[in-house]
PDB file of C-alpha atoms and ligand atoms in Angstrom:
ATOM      1  CA  MET A   1      28.278 -33.466  -9.396  1.00 47.00           C
ATOM      2  CA  SER A   2      28.664 -37.163  -8.626  1.00 52.00           C
ATOM      3  CA  GLU A   3      30.561 -38.498  -5.607  1.00 49.00           C
ATOM      4  CA  PRO A   4      34.096 -39.778  -6.240  1.00 56.00           C
ATOM      5  CA  ALA A   5      33.824 -43.560  -6.637  1.00 80.00           C
ATOM      6  CA  GLY A   6      37.355 -44.801  -6.059  1.00 94.00           C
ATOM      7  CA  THR A   7      38.241 -46.784  -2.977  1.00 98.00           C
ATOM      8  CA  LEU A   8      41.605 -46.951  -1.261  1.00 98.00           C
ATOM      9  CA  TYR A   9      42.252 -50.191   0.601  1.00 98.00           C
ATOM     10  CA  ILE A  10      44.946 -50.258   3.282  1.00 98.00           C
ATOM     11  CA  VAL A  11      45.970 -53.895   3.225  1.00 98.00           C
ATOM     12  CA  ALA A  12      48.060 -55.594   5.908  1.00 98.00           C
ATOM     13  CA  THR A  13      50.495 -58.264   4.726  1.00 98.00           C
ATOM     14  CA  PRO A  14      52.465 -60.845   6.774  1.00 98.00           C
ATOM     15  CA  ILE A  15      55.435 -59.874   8.970  1.00 98.00           C
ATOM     16  CA  GLY A  16      57.216 -63.123   8.176  1.00 98.00           C
ATOM     17  CA  ASN A  17      54.999 -66.160   7.938  1.00 98.00           C
ATOM     18  CA  LEU A  18      53.082 -66.050   4.653  1.00 98.00           C
ATOM     19  CA  GLU A  19      50.188 -67.985   6.186  1.00 98.00           C
ATOM     20  CA  ASP A  20      49.353 -64.831   8.124  1.00 98.00           C
ATOM     21  CA  ILE A  21      47.779 -63.093   5.150  1.00 98.00           C
ATOM     22  CA  THR A  22      43.983 -63.032   5.353  1.00 98.00           C
ATOM     23  CA  PHE A  23      41.544 -64.447   2.777  1.00 98.00           C
ATOM     24  CA  ARG A  24      40.106 -60.970   2.466  1.00 98.00           C
ATOM     25  CA  ALA A  25      43.507 -59.378   1.815  1.00 98.00           C
ATOM     26  CA  VAL A  26      44.149 -61.853  -1.025  1.00 98.00           C
ATOM     27  CA  ARG A  27      40.727 -61.183  -2.537  1.00 98.00           C
ATOM     28  CA  ILE A  28      41.077 -57.398  -2.301  1.00 98.00           C
ATOM     29  CA  LEU A  29      44.538 -57.532  -3.893  1.00 98.00           C
ATOM     30  CA  LYS A  30      43.220 -59.773  -6.684  1.00 98.00           C
ATOM     31  CA  GLU A  31      40.325 -57.400  -7.340  1.00 98.00           C
ATOM     32  CA  ALA A  32      42.254 -54.106  -7.124  1.00 98.00           C
ATOM     33  CA  ASP A  33      42.868 -52.100 -10.290  1.00 98.00           C
ATOM     34  CA  LEU A  34      46.232 -50.974  -8.964  1.00 98.00           C
ATOM     35  CA  ILE A  35      48.493 -52.062  -6.116  1.00 98.00           C
ATOM     36  CA  ALA A  36      50.737 -49.401  -4.575  1.00 98.00           C
ATOM     37  CA  ALA A  37      53.699 -50.998  -2.810  1.00 98.00           C
ATOM     38  CA  GLU A  38      56.570 -49.609  -0.751  1.00 96.00           C
ATOM     39  CA  ASP A  39      59.053 -51.759  -2.660  1.00 97.00           C
ATOM     40  CA  THR A  40      57.601 -53.257  -5.820  1.00 97.00           C
ATOM     41  CA  ARG A  41      60.360 -55.874  -6.205  1.00 96.00           C
ATOM     42  CA  HIS A  42      59.844 -57.109  -2.657  1.00 96.00           C
ATOM     43  CA  SER A  43      56.045 -57.180  -2.963  1.00 97.00           C
ATOM     44  CA  ARG A  44      56.056 -58.889  -6.345  1.00 97.00           C
ATOM     45  CA  LYS A  45      57.363 -62.035  -4.640  1.00 97.00           C
ATOM     46  CA  LEU A  46      54.477 -61.996  -2.172  1.00 97.00           C
ATOM     47  CA  LEU A  47      51.932 -61.324  -4.899  1.00 98.00           C
ATOM     48  CA  THR A  48      53.335 -64.067  -7.122  1.00 98.00           C
ATOM     49  CA  HIS A  49      53.142 -66.500  -4.201  1.00 98.00           C
ATOM     50  CA  PHE A  50      49.396 -65.833  -3.975  1.00 98.00           C
ATOM     51  CA  GLY A  51      48.830 -65.848  -7.740  1.00 97.00           C
ATOM     52  CA  ILE A  52      48.092 -62.121  -7.848  1.00 98.00           C
ATOM     53  CA  SER A  53      49.026 -60.340 -11.034  1.00 96.00           C
ATOM     54  CA  LYS A  54      47.934 -56.715 -11.047  1.00 96.00           C
ATOM     55  CA  PRO A  55      49.539 -53.446 -12.112  1.00 97.00           C
ATOM     56  CA  LEU A  56      52.009 -52.348  -9.447  1.00 98.00           C
ATOM     57  CA  THR A  57      53.267 -48.886  -8.672  1.00 98.00           C
ATOM     58  CA  SER A  58      55.671 -47.736  -5.987  1.00 97.00           C
ATOM     59  CA  TYR A  59      54.682 -45.586  -3.039  1.00 97.00           C
ATOM     60  CA  PHE A  60      57.400 -44.822  -0.506  1.00 96.00           C
ATOM     61  CA  ASP A  61      58.631 -41.943   1.640  1.00 93.00           C
ATOM     62  CA  HIS A  62      60.673 -40.204  -1.038  1.00 94.00           C
ATOM     63  CA  ASN A  63      58.113 -40.274  -3.847  1.00 95.00           C
ATOM     64  CA  LYS A  64      54.981 -39.925  -1.755  1.00 92.00           C
ATOM     65  CA  ILE A  65      54.060 -36.439  -2.947  1.00 94.00           C
ATOM     66  CA  LEU A  66      54.224 -37.238  -6.647  1.00 95.00           C
ATOM     67  CA  LYS A  67      52.862 -40.763  -6.298  1.00 97.00           C
ATOM     68  CA  GLY A  68      50.201 -39.656  -3.874  1.00 97.00           C
ATOM     69  CA  LYS A  69      48.853 -37.330  -6.527  1.00 97.00           C
ATOM     70  CA  TYR A  70      48.916 -40.109  -9.132  1.00 98.00           C
ATOM     71  CA  ILE A  71      47.047 -42.464  -6.796  1.00 98.00           C
ATOM     72  CA  LEU A  72      44.434 -39.813  -6.030  1.00 98.00           C
ATOM     73  CA  ASP A  73      43.958 -39.323  -9.785  1.00 97.00           C
ATOM     74  CA  GLN A  74      43.387 -43.057 -10.157  1.00 98.00           C
ATOM     75  CA  LEU A  75      40.817 -42.974  -7.362  1.00 98.00           C
ATOM     76  CA  GLY A  76      39.212 -39.980  -9.063  1.00 97.00           C
ATOM     77  CA  GLU A  77      38.736 -42.085 -12.166  1.00 97.00           C
ATOM     78  CA  GLY A  78      36.833 -44.606 -10.093  1.00 97.00           C
ATOM     79  CA  ARG A  79      39.654 -47.108  -9.721  1.00 98.00           C
ATOM     80  CA  THR A  80      40.302 -49.300  -6.717  1.00 98.00           C
ATOM     81  CA  VAL A  81      43.789 -48.943  -5.258  1.00 98.00           C
ATOM     82  CA  ALA A  82      45.299 -51.254  -2.620  1.00 98.00           C
ATOM     83  CA  LEU A  83      48.214 -49.969  -0.576  1.00 98.00           C
ATOM     84  CA  ILE A  84      50.689 -52.473   0.866  1.00 98.00           C
ATOM     85  CA  THR A  85      54.103 -52.121   2.485  1.00 98.00           C
ATOM     86  CA  ASP A  86      57.038 -54.507   2.847  1.00 98.00           C
ATOM     87  CA  ALA A  87      55.553 -56.146   5.935  1.00 98.00           C
ATOM     88  CA  GLY A  88      52.670 -55.691   8.327  1.00 98.00           C
ATOM     89  CA  THR A  89      50.168 -52.875   8.403  1.00 98.00           C
ATOM     90  CA  PRO A  90      50.731 -49.833   6.186  1.00 98.00           C
ATOM     91  CA  CYS A  91      50.971 -46.481   8.022  1.00 98.00           C
ATOM     92  CA  ILE A  92      52.370 -48.141  11.180  1.00 98.00           C
ATOM     93  CA  SER A  93      55.996 -46.936  11.045  1.00 98.00           C
ATOM     94  CA  ASP A  94      55.504 -47.302   7.293  1.00 97.00           C
ATOM     95  CA  PRO A  95      54.350 -45.035   4.459  1.00 97.00           C
ATOM     96  CA  GLY A  96      50.648 -44.389   3.968  1.00 98.00           C
ATOM     97  CA  TYR A  97      49.485 -41.824   6.491  1.00 97.00           C
ATOM     98  CA  GLN A  98      49.624 -38.859   4.113  1.00 97.00           C
ATOM     99  CA  LEU A  99      47.864 -40.781   1.359  1.00 98.00           C
ATOM    100  CA  VAL A 100      45.052 -41.827   3.704  1.00 98.00           C
ATOM    101  CA  ARG A 101      44.686 -38.254   4.892  1.00 98.00           C
ATOM    102  CA  ASP A 102      44.556 -36.878   1.360  1.00 97.00           C
ATOM    103  CA  ALA A 103      42.127 -39.576   0.182  1.00 98.00           C
ATOM    104  CA  VAL A 104      39.803 -38.867   3.114  1.00 98.00           C
ATOM    105  CA  ALA A 105      40.000 -35.112   2.447  1.00 97.00           C
ATOM    106  CA  ALA A 106      39.134 -35.703  -1.214  1.00 97.00           C
ATOM    107  CA  GLY A 107      36.062 -37.718  -0.190  1.00 96.00           C
ATOM    108  CA  PHE A 108      37.217 -41.186  -1.281  1.00 97.00           C
ATOM    109  CA  SER A 109      36.359 -44.287   0.726  1.00 97.00           C
ATOM    110  CA  VAL A 110      39.304 -45.580   2.718  1.00 98.00           C
ATOM    111  CA  VAL A 111      38.904 -49.160   3.879  1.00 98.00           C
ATOM    112  CA  ALA A 112      41.251 -50.953   6.266  1.00 98.00           C
ATOM    113  CA  VAL A 113      41.956 -54.617   5.634  1.00 98.00           C
ATOM    114  CA  PRO A 114      43.495 -55.664   8.962  1.00 98.00           C
ATOM    115  CA  GLY A 115      46.172 -58.256   9.560  1.00 98.00           C
ATOM    116  CA  ALA A 116      49.595 -58.606  11.128  1.00 98.00           C
ATOM    117  CA  SER A 117      51.470 -55.813  12.837  1.00 98.00           C
ATOM    118  CA  ALA A 118      54.693 -56.486  14.725  1.00 98.00           C
ATOM    119  CA  ALA A 119      53.754 -54.226  17.660  1.00 98.00           C
ATOM    120  CA  ILE A 120      50.498 -56.015  18.490  1.00 98.00           C
ATOM    121  CA  THR A 121      51.952 -59.442  17.735  1.00 98.00           C
ATOM    122  CA  ALA A 122      54.798 -58.790  20.174  1.00 98.00           C
ATOM    123  CA  LEU A 123      52.537 -57.337  22.854  1.00 98.00           C
ATOM    124  CA  SER A 124      50.056 -60.203  22.709  1.00 98.00           C
ATOM    125  CA  ALA A 125      52.677 -62.812  23.642  1.00 98.00           C
ATOM    126  CA  SER A 126      54.918 -60.595  25.781  1.00 98.00           C
ATOM    127  CA  GLY A 127      53.352 -61.364  29.126  1.00 97.00           C
ATOM    128  CA  LEU A 128      53.312 -57.637  29.924  1.00 96.00           C
ATOM    129  CA  PRO A 129      50.052 -55.836  30.798  1.00 95.00           C
ATOM    130  CA  THR A 130      47.951 -55.298  27.699  1.00 95.00           C
ATOM    131  CA  ASP A 131      45.138 -53.108  29.019  1.00 93.00           C
ATOM    132  CA  ALA A 132      46.838 -49.867  27.975  1.00 95.00           C
ATOM    133  CA  PHE A 133      50.014 -49.376  25.975  1.00 97.00           C
ATOM    134  CA  ALA A 134      51.915 -46.706  24.078  1.00 98.00           C
ATOM    135  CA  PHE A 135      53.328 -47.418  20.639  1.00 98.00           C
ATOM    136  CA  GLU A 136      56.499 -45.340  20.277  1.00 98.00           C
ATOM    137  CA  GLY A 137      57.751 -46.475  16.864  1.00 98.00           C
ATOM    138  CA  PHE A 138      61.501 -46.129  16.308  1.00 98.00           C
ATOM    139  CA  LEU A 139      63.728 -44.294  18.777  1.00 98.00           C
ATOM    140  CA  PRO A 140      66.141 -41.787  17.202  1.00 98.00           C
ATOM    141  CA  SER A 141      69.314 -43.471  15.944  1.00 96.00           C
ATOM    142  CA  ARG A 142      71.647 -40.806  17.404  1.00 97.00           C
ATOM    143  CA  GLN A 143      72.439 -41.427  21.031  1.00 96.00           C
ATOM    144  CA  ALA A 144      71.872 -37.889  22.346  1.00 97.00           C
ATOM    145  CA  LYS A 145      68.439 -37.674  20.712  1.00 97.00           C
ATOM    146  CA  ARG A 146      67.578 -41.198  21.784  1.00 98.00           C
ATOM    147  CA  ARG A 147      68.386 -40.442  25.416  1.00 97.00           C
ATOM    148  CA  GLU A 148      66.445 -37.199  25.238  1.00 97.00           C
ATOM    149  CA  ARG A 149      63.413 -39.041  23.918  1.00 98.00           C
ATOM    150  CA  LEU A 150      63.706 -41.725  26.593  1.00 97.00           C
ATOM    151  CA  ALA A 151      63.915 -39.028  29.271  1.00 96.00           C
ATOM    152  CA  SER A 152      60.634 -37.606  27.994  1.00 97.00           C
ATOM    153  CA  LEU A 153      59.070 -41.059  28.459  1.00 97.00           C
ATOM    154  CA  LYS A 154      60.279 -41.653  32.003  1.00 95.00           C
ATOM    155  CA  ASP A 155      56.873 -41.063  33.575  1.00 93.00           C
ATOM    156  CA  GLU A 156      54.889 -43.039  31.013  1.00 95.00           C
ATOM    157  CA  ARG A 157      52.634 -45.373  33.018  1.00 93.00           C
ATOM    158  CA  ARG A 158      51.745 -47.679  30.148  1.00 96.00           C
ATOM    159  CA  VAL A 159      53.766 -50.463  28.538  1.00 98.00           C
ATOM    160  CA  MET A 160      55.850 -48.886  25.766  1.00 98.00           C
ATOM    161  CA  ILE A 161      56.427 -50.612  22.440  1.00 98.00           C
ATOM    162  CA  PHE A 162      59.458 -49.698  20.317  1.00 98.00           C
ATOM    163  CA  TYR A 163      60.649 -50.855  16.929  1.00 98.00           C
ATOM    164  CA  GLU A 164      64.416 -51.145  16.823  1.00 98.00           C
ATOM    165  CA  SER A 165      67.154 -52.168  14.446  1.00 96.00           C
ATOM    166  CA  PRO A 166      69.081 -55.266  15.604  1.00 95.00           C
ATOM    167  CA  ASN A 167      72.348 -53.303  15.262  1.00 94.00           C
ATOM    168  CA  ARG A 168      71.208 -50.717  17.783  1.00 95.00           C
ATOM    169  CA  LEU A 169      69.398 -53.082  20.140  1.00 96.00           C
ATOM    170  CA  HIS A 170      72.237 -53.313  22.655  1.00 95.00           C
ATOM    171  CA  VAL A 171      72.912 -49.571  22.881  1.00 96.00           C
ATOM    172  CA  ALA A 172      69.195 -48.802  23.038  1.00 97.00           C
ATOM    173  CA  LEU A 173      68.756 -51.223  25.951  1.00 97.00           C
ATOM    174  CA  VAL A 174      71.725 -49.671  27.768  1.00 97.00           C
ATOM    175  CA  ASP A 175      70.211 -46.210  27.288  1.00 97.00           C
ATOM    176  CA  MET A 176      66.871 -47.509  28.562  1.00 98.00           C
ATOM    177  CA  ARG A 177      68.520 -48.819  31.724  1.00 97.00           C
ATOM    178  CA  ASP A 178      70.441 -45.561  32.239  1.00 96.00           C
ATOM    179  CA  ILE A 179      67.487 -43.284  31.671  1.00 96.00           C
ATOM    180  CA  LEU A 180      64.430 -45.288  32.699  1.00 96.00           C
ATOM    181  CA  GLY A 181      66.062 -47.402  35.400  1.00 96.00           C
ATOM    182  CA  GLU A 182      65.783 -51.142  35.983  1.00 95.00           C
ATOM    183  CA  ARG A 183      62.579 -52.281  34.313  1.00 95.00           C
ATOM    184  CA  GLU A 184      61.011 -55.434  33.012  1.00 97.00           C
ATOM    185  CA  VAL A 185      61.574 -55.630  29.254  1.00 98.00           C
ATOM    186  CA  VAL A 186      60.745 -58.070  26.493  1.00 98.00           C
ATOM    187  CA  VAL A 187      62.648 -58.320  23.228  1.00 98.00           C
ATOM    188  CA  ALA A 188      60.500 -60.033  20.593  1.00 98.00           C
ATOM    189  CA  ARG A 189      62.672 -61.201  17.729  1.00 97.00           C
ATOM    190  CA  GLU A 190      61.809 -62.639  14.308  1.00 98.00           C
ATOM    191  CA  LEU A 191      58.100 -62.854  15.058  1.00 98.00           C
ATOM    192  CA  THR A 192      56.180 -65.498  13.100  1.00 98.00           C
ATOM    193  CA  LYS A 193      59.442 -66.752  11.564  1.00 98.00           C
ATOM    194  CA  ILE A 194      61.509 -69.893  12.157  1.00 97.00           C
ATOM    195  CA  TYR A 195      63.799 -68.286  14.735  1.00 96.00           C
ATOM    196  CA  GLU A 196      61.085 -66.444  16.646  1.00 98.00           C
ATOM    197  CA  GLU A 197      62.267 -65.738  20.160  1.00 97.00           C
ATOM    198  CA  PHE A 198      61.130 -63.786  23.230  1.00 98.00           C
ATOM    199  CA  ILE A 199      63.873 -62.583  25.587  1.00 97.00           C
ATOM    200  CA  ARG A 200      62.210 -61.580  28.846  1.00 97.00           C
ATOM    201  CA  GLY A 201      63.538 -60.197  32.105  1.00 97.00           C
ATOM    202  CA  ASP A 202      64.888 -57.128  33.849  1.00 97.00           C
ATOM    203  CA  VAL A 203      66.685 -54.865  31.424  1.00 97.00           C
ATOM    204  CA  SER A 204      70.126 -55.776  32.908  1.00 96.00           C
ATOM    205  CA  ALA A 205      69.483 -59.483  32.425  1.00 96.00           C
ATOM    206  CA  VAL A 206      68.279 -58.903  28.864  1.00 97.00           C
ATOM    207  CA  ILE A 207      71.354 -56.762  28.125  1.00 96.00           C
ATOM    208  CA  ASP A 208      73.551 -59.631  29.357  1.00 94.00           C
ATOM    209  CA  GLN A 209      71.792 -62.077  27.067  1.00 93.00           C
ATOM    210  CA  VAL A 210      71.772 -59.766  24.065  1.00 91.00           C
ATOM    211  CA  GLY A 211      75.337 -58.573  24.623  1.00 85.00           C
ATOM    212  CA  GLU A 212      76.786 -62.026  24.389  1.00 73.00           C
ATOM    213  CA  ARG A 213      75.704 -62.610  20.835  1.00 77.00           C
ATOM    214  CA  ARG A 214      75.080 -60.724  17.654  1.00 78.00           C
ATOM    215  CA  ILE A 215      71.333 -60.338  17.426  1.00 85.00           C
ATOM    216  CA  LYS A 216      70.046 -60.877  13.917  1.00 91.00           C
ATOM    217  CA  GLY A 217      66.687 -60.269  12.348  1.00 95.00           C
ATOM    218  CA  GLU A 218      63.917 -57.891  13.289  1.00 98.00           C
ATOM    219  CA  VAL A 219      63.090 -56.882  16.832  1.00 98.00           C
ATOM    220  CA  VAL A 220      60.402 -55.214  18.887  1.00 98.00           C
ATOM    221  CA  VAL A 221      61.266 -53.990  22.386  1.00 98.00           C
ATOM    222  CA  LEU A 222      58.562 -53.720  25.034  1.00 98.00           C
ATOM    223  CA  VAL A 223      59.210 -51.858  28.263  1.00 98.00           C
ATOM    224  CA  ALA A 224      57.078 -52.161  31.395  1.00 97.00           C
ATOM    225  CA  PRO A 225      56.359 -49.054  33.442  1.00 93.00           C
ATOM    226  CA  GLY A 226      58.625 -48.439  36.416  1.00 87.00           C
ATOM    227  CA  VAL A 227      57.212 -49.050  39.873  1.00 73.00           C
ATOM    228  CA  GLU A 228      56.656 -45.785  41.671  1.00 62.00           C
ATOM    229  CA  GLU A 229      56.695 -45.663  45.429  1.00 49.00           C
ATOM    230  CA  LYS A 230      53.237 -44.172  45.537  1.00 48.00           C
ATOM    231  CA  ASP A 231      51.898 -47.199  43.668  1.00 49.00           C
ATOM    232  CA  ALA A 232      52.518 -49.272  46.749  1.00 49.00           C
ATOM    233  CA  TYR A 233      49.643 -47.344  48.288  1.00 53.00           C
ATOM    234  CA  LEU A 234      47.382 -47.452  45.281  1.00 62.00           C
ATOM    235  CA  PRO A 235      45.029 -50.158  46.512  1.00 78.00           C
ATOM    236  CA  LEU A 236      44.555 -48.349  49.842  1.00 86.00           C
ATOM    237  CA  ALA A 237      44.087 -45.003  48.110  1.00 86.00           C
ATOM    238  CA  GLU A 238      41.588 -46.576  45.745  1.00 85.00           C
ATOM    239  CA  MET A 239      39.738 -48.192  48.611  1.00 86.00           C
ATOM    240  CA  LEU A 240      39.554 -44.925  50.508  1.00 87.00           C
ATOM    241  CA  GLY A 241      38.508 -43.076  47.379  1.00 87.00           C
ATOM    242  CA  SER A 242      35.635 -45.454  46.826  1.00 85.00           C
ATOM    243  CA  TYR A 243      34.462 -45.161  50.440  1.00 85.00           C
ATOM    244  CA  LEU A 244      34.754 -41.368  50.480  1.00 86.00           C
ATOM    245  CA  GLU A 245      33.544 -40.490  46.999  1.00 84.00           C
ATOM    246  CA  GLY A 246      31.712 -43.610  45.904  1.00 82.00           C
ATOM    247  CA  GLU A 247      29.854 -44.360  49.137  1.00 83.00           C
ATOM    248  CA  GLY A 248      29.914 -40.841  50.609  1.00 85.00           C
ATOM    249  CA  MET A 249      31.306 -41.996  53.968  1.00 87.00           C
ATOM    250  CA  SER A 250      32.813 -39.565  56.472  1.00 88.00           C
ATOM    251  CA  LEU A 251      36.597 -39.450  56.746  1.00 90.00           C
ATOM    252  CA  LYS A 252      36.453 -41.098  60.156  1.00 90.00           C
ATOM    253  CA  ASP A 253      34.247 -43.973  59.014  1.00 89.00           C
ATOM    254  CA  ALA A 254      36.236 -44.495  55.822  1.00 89.00           C
ATOM    255  CA  VAL A 255      39.498 -44.705  57.794  1.00 91.00           C
ATOM    256  CA  LYS A 256      37.995 -47.089  60.306  1.00 89.00           C
ATOM    257  CA  ARG A 257      36.654 -49.416  57.649  1.00 87.00           C
ATOM    258  CA  ALA A 258      39.804 -49.329  55.501  1.00 85.00           C
ATOM    259  CA  ALA A 259      41.949 -50.101  58.558  1.00 84.00           C
ATOM    260  CA  VAL A 260      39.804 -53.174  59.246  1.00 80.00           C
ATOM    261  CA  GLU A 261      39.835 -54.265  55.597  1.00 78.00           C
ATOM    262  CA  THR A 262      43.594 -53.853  55.084  1.00 78.00           C
ATOM    263  CA  GLY A 263      44.873 -54.673  58.569  1.00 76.00           C
ATOM    264  CA  LEU A 264      47.015 -51.510  58.429  1.00 82.00           C
ATOM    265  CA  PRO A 265      47.425 -49.275  61.505  1.00 84.00           C
ATOM    266  CA  ARG A 266      44.664 -46.684  61.674  1.00 89.00           C
ATOM    267  CA  SER A 267      47.245 -43.848  61.829  1.00 89.00           C
ATOM    268  CA  GLU A 268      48.708 -44.931  58.498  1.00 88.00           C
ATOM    269  CA  VAL A 269      45.299 -45.168  56.855  1.00 89.00           C
ATOM    270  CA  TYR A 270      44.390 -41.765  58.277  1.00 92.00           C
ATOM    271  CA  ALA A 271      47.587 -40.226  56.833  1.00 90.00           C
ATOM    272  CA  GLU A 272      46.724 -41.648  53.416  1.00 89.00           C
ATOM    273  CA  ALA A 273      43.170 -40.330  53.642  1.00 88.00           C
ATOM    274  CA  LEU A 274      44.512 -36.848  54.440  1.00 89.00           C
ATOM    275  CA  LYS A 275      46.783 -37.030  51.389  1.00 84.00           C
ATOM    276  CA  LEU A 276      43.744 -37.849  49.264  1.00 84.00           C
ATOM    277  CA  ARG A 277      41.826 -34.916  50.698  1.00 82.00           C
ATOM    278  CA  GLU A 278      44.748 -32.581  49.940  1.00 80.00           C
ATOM    279  CA  ARG A 279      44.835 -33.694  46.320  1.00 74.00           C
ATOM    280  CA  GLU A 280      41.118 -32.861  45.871  1.00 69.00           C
TER     281      GLU A 280
HETATM  282  N1  SAM B   1      54.255 -51.737   9.344  1.00 55.50           N
HETATM  283  C1  SAM B   1      54.973 -52.735  10.103  1.00 55.50           C
HETATM  284  C2  SAM B   1      54.051 -53.327  11.162  1.00 55.50           C
HETATM  285  O1  SAM B   1      52.845 -53.174  11.057  1.00 55.50           O
HETATM  286  O2  SAM B   1      54.533 -53.971  12.083  1.00 55.50           O
HETATM  287  C3  SAM B   1      56.238 -52.179  10.705  1.00 55.50           C
HETATM  288  C4  SAM B   1      57.205 -51.653   9.704  1.00 55.50           C
HETATM  289  S1  SAM B   1      58.664 -51.002  10.385  1.00 55.50           S
HETATM  290  C5  SAM B   1      59.403 -50.259   8.999  1.00 55.50           C
HETATM  291  C6  SAM B   1      59.701 -52.403  10.553  1.00 55.50           C
HETATM  292  C7  SAM B   1      59.986 -52.737  12.023  1.00 55.50           C
HETATM  293  O3  SAM B   1      58.928 -53.520  12.556  1.00 55.50           O
HETATM  294  C8  SAM B   1      61.226 -53.594  12.212  1.00 55.50           C
HETATM  295  O4  SAM B   1      62.406 -52.800  12.281  1.00 55.50           O
HETATM  296  C9  SAM B   1      60.946 -54.278  13.530  1.00 55.50           C
HETATM  297  O5  SAM B   1      61.201 -53.406  14.619  1.00 55.50           O
HETATM  298  C10 SAM B   1      59.432 -54.503  13.423  1.00 55.50           C
HETATM  299  N2  SAM B   1      59.161 -55.823  12.814  1.00 55.50           N
HETATM  300  C11 SAM B   1      58.628 -56.076  11.602  1.00 55.50           C
HETATM  301  N3  SAM B   1      58.519 -57.402  11.405  1.00 55.50           N
HETATM  302  C12 SAM B   1      58.978 -58.001  12.524  1.00 55.50           C
HETATM  303  C13 SAM B   1      59.128 -59.361  12.938  1.00 55.50           C
HETATM  304  N4  SAM B   1      58.781 -60.373  12.148  1.00 55.50           N
HETATM  305  N5  SAM B   1      59.648 -59.604  14.165  1.00 55.50           N
HETATM  306  C14 SAM B   1      60.008 -58.590  14.981  1.00 55.50           C
HETATM  307  N6  SAM B   1      59.893 -57.299  14.643  1.00 55.50           N
HETATM  308  C15 SAM B   1      59.380 -57.002  13.434  1.00 55.50           C
END
């Protein structure tokens, strides 16, 4: 039995500025036998702009079972299918995940054609730490569920990235302040478009700015982790940890050296070292 030959391409499209499509994305779309789009009318405009004229079929949340099967059949016949969504990277708060999973399970090649995604675009220019982050997608639209979800994220130590509707931005920010406390937030609005804007500051200050006007367009909200009291001691704890575990020093020597290095009273350093020992 021969291997299935069809390939499914997951193709990112711009999130606003059409110049953000890649050369490769245009080529793959031009070469595909079939393009599956979330909204064919919306995507036809993009495709026309780039001179791409290929058979289009729809693939969205409410027809994904039926259409998924059709697309798998096309792949089974050796065809190349490119999946696109209305904006950005398919599967990221957009349809596609189930299709990718099914295509992989059926043994077809699945190839990602990377490009814009609002979450990464917002994060990269946010000014918030980028070393580790948690993409949270959309918060629930109902307030009780939204607050419940935020409560479950209270101890998250990474920057959180949310997609949000402009109509709910204000209430979502108020819930964030109530549940997560005063935090640094960034609202990234209309990324890559004419009215692109970053609203940065403590959540109260951002609420004041957002509250005064009707926010239009698309938004991403980024939330910095809260500062925990124990973090104030992190550098000392880390220093002690490296002396004790890394260098194998005795408790006494580690405390002595850390007190010299930090200028802190030896009793305070000793108390911190004991806490570390207790946690072991
Ligand atoms: N798949 C897309 C991606 O890779 O970014 C996301 C699709 S999701 C249905 C749409 C949400 O993404 C919007 O509600 C908004 O939160 C965010 N978004 C998309 N384009 C944006 C833009 N140009 N500026 C700000 N946020 C954007």
